[in-house]
Coordinates of C-alpha atoms in Angstrom, one line a residue:
Q1 CA -51.8 31.7 4.6
G2 CA -51.3 28.1 5.2
Q3 CA -48.7 26.5 3.0
L4 CA -47.4 23.0 2.7
V5 CA -44.2 22.2 0.8
E6 CA -43.2 18.6 0.1
S7 CA -39.8 17.4 -0.9
G8 CA -37.7 14.3 -0.9
G9 CA -39.2 12.5 -3.8
G10 CA -37.1 10.8 -6.5
S11 CA -36.3 7.7 -8.4
V12 CA -35.2 4.5 -6.7
Q13 CA -35.0 0.8 -7.5
T14 CA -37.2 -1.8 -5.9
G15 CA -36.2 -2.3 -2.3
G16 CA -34.8 1.2 -1.9
S17 CA -35.8 3.9 0.5
L18 CA -36.8 7.5 0.4
R19 CA -37.8 10.1 3.1
L20 CA -40.4 12.6 2.2
S21 CA -40.7 15.9 4.1
C22 CA -43.6 18.3 4.4
V23 CA -42.9 21.7 5.8
V24 CA -46.1 23.3 7.2
S25 CA -46.4 27.1 7.6
G26 CA -49.2 29.3 8.9
H27 CA -50.5 26.7 11.3
S28 CA -48.5 27.8 14.4
Y29 CA -51.5 28.5 16.6
C30 CA -53.6 25.5 15.8
E31 CA -53.8 21.8 16.5
Y32 CA -54.1 19.8 13.3
D33 CA -53.6 16.4 11.8
T34 CA -51.2 15.8 8.9
S35 CA -51.6 13.1 6.3
W36 CA -49.8 11.8 3.3
Y37 CA -51.8 10.7 0.2
R38 CA -50.6 9.5 -3.1
Q39 CA -52.0 9.4 -6.6
A40 CA -50.7 7.1 -9.4
P41 CA -51.5 7.8 -13.0
G42 CA -55.0 6.9 -13.9
K43 CA -55.9 6.1 -10.3
E44 CA -57.7 8.0 -7.6
R45 CA -55.8 9.7 -4.8
E46 CA -55.5 7.3 -1.8
F47 CA -54.6 7.6 1.8
V48 CA -51.2 6.5 2.9
S49 CA -50.6 7.6 6.5
S50 CA -51.5 10.2 9.1
I51 CA -50.3 11.6 12.4
D52 CA -52.4 13.8 14.8
S53 CA -51.3 16.5 17.2
D54 CA -50.8 13.9 19.9
G55 CA -48.5 11.8 17.7
I56 CA -51.0 9.0 17.1
T57 CA -50.4 7.4 13.7
T58 CA -52.4 5.4 11.2
Y59 CA -51.3 3.6 8.0
A60 CA -52.9 2.2 5.0
D61 CA -52.7 -1.6 4.9
S62 CA -50.5 -1.4 1.8
V63 CA -47.7 0.5 3.5
E64 CA -48.0 -0.8 7.1
G65 CA -44.7 -2.1 8.3
R66 CA -42.7 -0.4 5.5
F67 CA -43.6 3.3 5.9
T68 CA -43.2 5.4 9.1
I69 CA -44.7 8.8 9.6
S70 CA -43.2 11.2 12.2
Q71 CA -43.2 14.9 13.0
D72 CA -40.8 17.5 14.3
N73 CA -42.9 20.2 15.9
A74 CA -39.9 22.5 16.3
K75 CA -39.4 22.4 12.5
N76 CA -43.1 22.3 11.6
T77 CA -42.2 19.3 9.5
V78 CA -43.8 16.0 9.0
Y79 CA -41.8 13.1 7.5
L80 CA -42.7 9.9 5.7
Q81 CA -39.9 7.3 5.8
M82 CA -40.5 4.8 3.0
N83 CA -38.6 1.5 3.0
S84 CA -38.8 -1.6 0.9
L85 CA -40.3 0.4 -2.0
N86 CA -41.8 -1.4 -4.9
P87 CA -43.2 -0.3 -8.2
D88 CA -46.7 -0.2 -6.8
D89 CA -45.5 2.7 -4.6
T90 CA -44.9 4.9 -7.7
A91 CA -47.1 8.0 -7.4
M92 CA -47.3 11.6 -6.7
Y93 CA -47.2 12.0 -2.9
Y94 CA -49.2 14.8 -1.3
C95 CA -49.2 16.3 2.2
K96 CA -52.5 17.4 3.7
T97 CA -53.4 19.2 6.9
D98 CA -56.8 19.1 8.6
G99 CA -58.3 21.1 11.5
C100 CA -56.5 24.5 11.3
P101 CA -58.5 27.4 9.8
V102 CA -55.5 29.5 8.6
V103 CA -58.0 31.2 6.4
P104 CA -61.3 31.5 8.2
G105 CA -63.6 28.7 7.3
V106 CA -60.9 26.7 5.5
Y107 CA -59.8 23.7 7.5
T108 CA -58.0 21.6 4.9
Y109 CA -54.8 22.4 3.0
W110 CA -52.8 20.4 0.4
G111 CA -49.3 20.7 -0.9
Q112 CA -48.3 20.5 -4.5
G113 CA -46.8 17.0 -4.3
T114 CA -43.5 15.3 -4.8
Q115 CA -43.0 12.5 -7.3
V116 CA -41.8 9.0 -6.2
T117 CA -40.8 6.6 -8.9
V118 CA -39.8 3.0 -8.2
S119 CA -38.3 0.9 -10.9
S120 CA -38.0 -2.9 -11.0

């Protein structure tokens, strides 16, 4: 079955950097898009960034210029490099794939999340 495992979260001070990783399994014979979302306590989950199978990227306005999404197809891994972090970036970060029916009829998969905490 499709599985997404995030890692790389942690606690940093304002201005620091982190690199998140999302290892995707079970999607080997599909083309799919991968996205990062985040959810802060008491807030709705929000889009952060995405990359499609052609490598085309999109970013939320709030992270444009600070975050970079990339993928290593040989490692089935998508990365989110986060620079110039500030307390507003504190959230649980989730990886999501769209477009690959690993389980027939199921086209969207989520990881369990990795926590990012930025202190001032």
